[in-house]
Amino acid sequence: MLRAIPRINRYWSLPPSALNFNGISYTTISQRHYSSAGQPITDPVDSLSQSISVSSPGSIPLAHPKDPRSGHGYSDLNPPPPSSFPPPEDASSLPTTLSGPPARAYQPDPQQSYAAPPFHTHAFVSALEKSFPTPTARSLMRATRALLVDRIGRVRREGLTVKDLDNQAYLFRAALSELRAEQTARSRNENATIRSATAALRREVDRLDVKMKEDLGTLKHEIQMELDTRKNESKAQLKQQTIAIEEVLNKAIITLSDLRANMEEVKWNNMRQAVAALGAFVLLIVIGMELYTFSKPKPPPPPPPAVLKERLPPPDSEAVSQVS
């Protein structure tokens, strides 16, 4: 279909004179052979259309109907025209042939009439003989006929009819329907596979969730038991440490009490010794003074009173001390 689009555009871009010959459509063109006084000119044979085989009904090709490389070519839809036709007796009694062959399960409308483009060689030559000599007029007629046959053959080889377009549209719609059905089936299969995989994954996730919850509960219970055990052990260790500290404290208190008692005892002993030493020292001083008093000589008797009236010198310190 895509390859046929440029040819269809080229067909519609042709001038009306190339498509219609005196009001007759291009689809009604049929190759004909006209007699002339000179050498007869025949249509060229389409060798490509004869070598193309008919494709099987079950296949749905999408190639151009006139592409020689496709499975069904122009021979499937439009068989090639014969190489020559018997010349007509009169130009006015030209027979009309059908150029559009039937497509698959399609019959042409019998009420539709097809006519060949008029090309009267004698009238054409007579009109040319008015301006050119007879050999030149006949040569021009042969050249015109050859060009016309070549153009008609090219249009038949490269052009597309309405039937061809309808057939290709039908094949394209059938291919689209088949592709849509295949894509729908594939999508359904993929969706079913995805749904089954999703369900399996959901079940696996649920199972893992339950297992994880059980493992978390077991782990929490074990951790709680370990914490309780460790707490009890810590309490026991603290009690043992407290008992050991109290024992050390008691031993230290007892030792300090013993040391304090010893210190008090030593202090009292020292005090008694100091008091005894002081007492002995005082006693020795008293005894010494007493002994000194007994060993001192008696003083002389006092002088008479007359003598006392005289002015005596001041007594010295030794005399004062003796008097005292």
Short mmCIF file of C-alpha atoms in Angstrom, two decimals, residues 161-271:
data_model
loop_
_atom_site.label_atom_id
_atom_site.label_comp_id
_atom_site.label_asym_id
_atom_site.label_seq_id
_atom_site.Cartn_x
_atom_site.Cartn_y
_atom_site.Cartn_z
CA THR A 161 -7.54 0.55 -10.52
CA VAL A 162 -10.32 0.97 -8.00
CA LYS A 163 -10.55 -2.80 -7.72
CA ASP A 164 -6.85 -3.05 -6.90
CA LEU A 165 -7.23 -0.40 -4.23
CA ASP A 166 -10.30 -2.13 -2.81
CA ASN A 167 -8.49 -5.48 -2.74
CA GLN A 168 -5.44 -3.98 -1.10
CA ALA A 169 -7.63 -2.17 1.43
CA TYR A 170 -9.41 -5.44 2.17
CA LEU A 171 -6.08 -7.25 2.57
CA PHE A 172 -4.78 -4.45 4.75
CA ARG A 173 -7.89 -4.56 6.94
CA ALA A 174 -7.60 -8.34 7.18
CA ALA A 175 -3.94 -8.05 8.16
CA LEU A 176 -4.86 -5.41 10.74
CA SER A 177 -7.60 -7.65 12.12
CA GLU A 178 -5.22 -10.59 12.32
CA LEU A 179 -2.55 -8.43 13.96
CA ARG A 180 -5.12 -7.02 16.38
CA ALA A 181 -6.32 -10.52 17.28
CA GLU A 182 -2.75 -11.73 17.71
CA GLN A 183 -1.86 -8.71 19.81
CA THR A 184 -5.01 -9.15 21.90
CA ALA A 185 -4.24 -12.82 22.51
CA ARG A 186 -0.65 -11.99 23.35
CA SER A 187 -1.76 -9.22 25.71
CA ARG A 188 -4.21 -11.57 27.39
CA ASN A 189 -1.54 -14.24 27.80
CA GLU A 190 0.94 -11.72 29.13
CA ASN A 191 -1.67 -10.28 31.51
CA ALA A 192 -2.55 -13.75 32.74
CA THR A 193 1.12 -14.55 33.24
CA ILE A 194 1.68 -11.26 35.07
CA ARG A 195 -1.39 -11.84 37.25
CA SER A 196 -0.26 -15.36 38.15
CA ALA A 197 3.26 -14.11 38.90
CA THR A 198 1.80 -11.26 40.98
CA ALA A 199 -0.41 -13.69 42.91
CA ALA A 200 2.58 -15.97 43.55
CA LEU A 201 4.66 -13.01 44.71
CA ARG A 202 1.81 -11.83 46.96
CA ARG A 203 1.53 -15.28 48.53
CA GLU A 204 5.29 -15.39 48.98
CA VAL A 205 5.23 -11.94 50.58
CA ASP A 206 2.43 -12.98 52.94
CA ARG A 207 4.31 -16.13 53.91
CA LEU A 208 7.48 -14.14 54.51
CA ASP A 209 5.51 -11.60 56.53
CA VAL A 210 4.09 -14.30 58.80
CA LYS A 211 7.49 -15.93 59.16
CA MET A 212 9.12 -12.57 59.90
CA LYS A 213 6.52 -11.80 62.56
CA GLU A 214 7.11 -15.18 64.19
CA ASP A 215 10.87 -14.71 64.09
CA LEU A 216 10.52 -11.20 65.53
CA GLY A 217 8.31 -12.51 68.37
CA THR A 218 10.79 -15.30 69.16
CA LEU A 219 13.72 -12.89 69.02
CA LYS A 220 11.92 -10.41 71.28
CA HIS A 221 11.18 -13.17 73.83
CA GLU A 222 14.80 -14.34 73.78
CA ILE A 223 16.07 -10.79 74.15
CA GLN A 224 13.70 -10.19 77.09
CA MET A 225 14.92 -13.37 78.77
CA GLU A 226 18.53 -12.36 78.21
CA LEU A 227 17.82 -8.92 79.65
CA ASP A 228 16.14 -10.38 82.71
CA THR A 229 19.00 -12.83 83.26
CA ARG A 230 21.56 -10.09 82.86
CA LYS A 231 19.61 -7.84 85.24
CA ASN A 232 19.49 -10.55 87.90
CA GLU A 233 23.19 -11.24 87.44
CA SER A 234 23.95 -7.52 87.76
CA LYS A 235 21.89 -7.30 90.94
CA ALA A 236 23.72 -10.32 92.43
CA GLN A 237 27.07 -8.82 91.50
CA LEU A 238 26.07 -5.49 93.08
CA LYS A 239 25.02 -7.28 96.27
CA GLN A 240 28.32 -9.17 96.39
CA GLN A 241 30.25 -5.95 95.83
CA THR A 242 28.23 -4.19 98.56
CA ILE A 243 28.90 -7.03 101.02
CA ALA A 244 32.61 -6.99 100.20
CA ILE A 245 32.72 -3.20 100.65
CA GLU A 246 30.92 -3.47 104.00
CA GLU A 247 33.34 -6.16 105.13
CA VAL A 248 36.34 -4.01 104.18
CA LEU A 249 34.72 -1.01 105.91
CA ASN A 250 34.12 -2.99 109.09
CA LYS A 251 37.67 -4.27 109.08
CA ALA A 252 38.96 -0.70 108.58
CA ILE A 253 36.76 0.61 111.42
CA ILE A 254 38.00 -2.11 113.77
CA THR A 255 41.60 -1.42 112.81
CA LEU A 256 41.12 2.32 113.35
CA SER A 257 39.55 1.67 116.75
CA ASP A 258 42.48 -0.48 117.79
CA LEU A 259 44.92 2.16 116.59
CA ARG A 260 43.00 4.89 118.44
CA ALA A 261 43.04 2.84 121.66
CA ASN A 262 46.77 2.30 121.28
CA MET A 263 47.28 6.00 120.68
CA GLU A 264 45.26 6.90 123.77
CA GLU A 265 47.23 4.41 125.83
CA VAL A 266 50.52 5.79 124.60
CA LYS A 267 49.28 9.35 125.26
CA TRP A 268 48.32 8.55 128.86
CA ASN A 269 51.60 6.78 129.41
CA ASN A 270 53.49 9.78 128.10
CA MET A 271 51.37 12.11 130.24
#
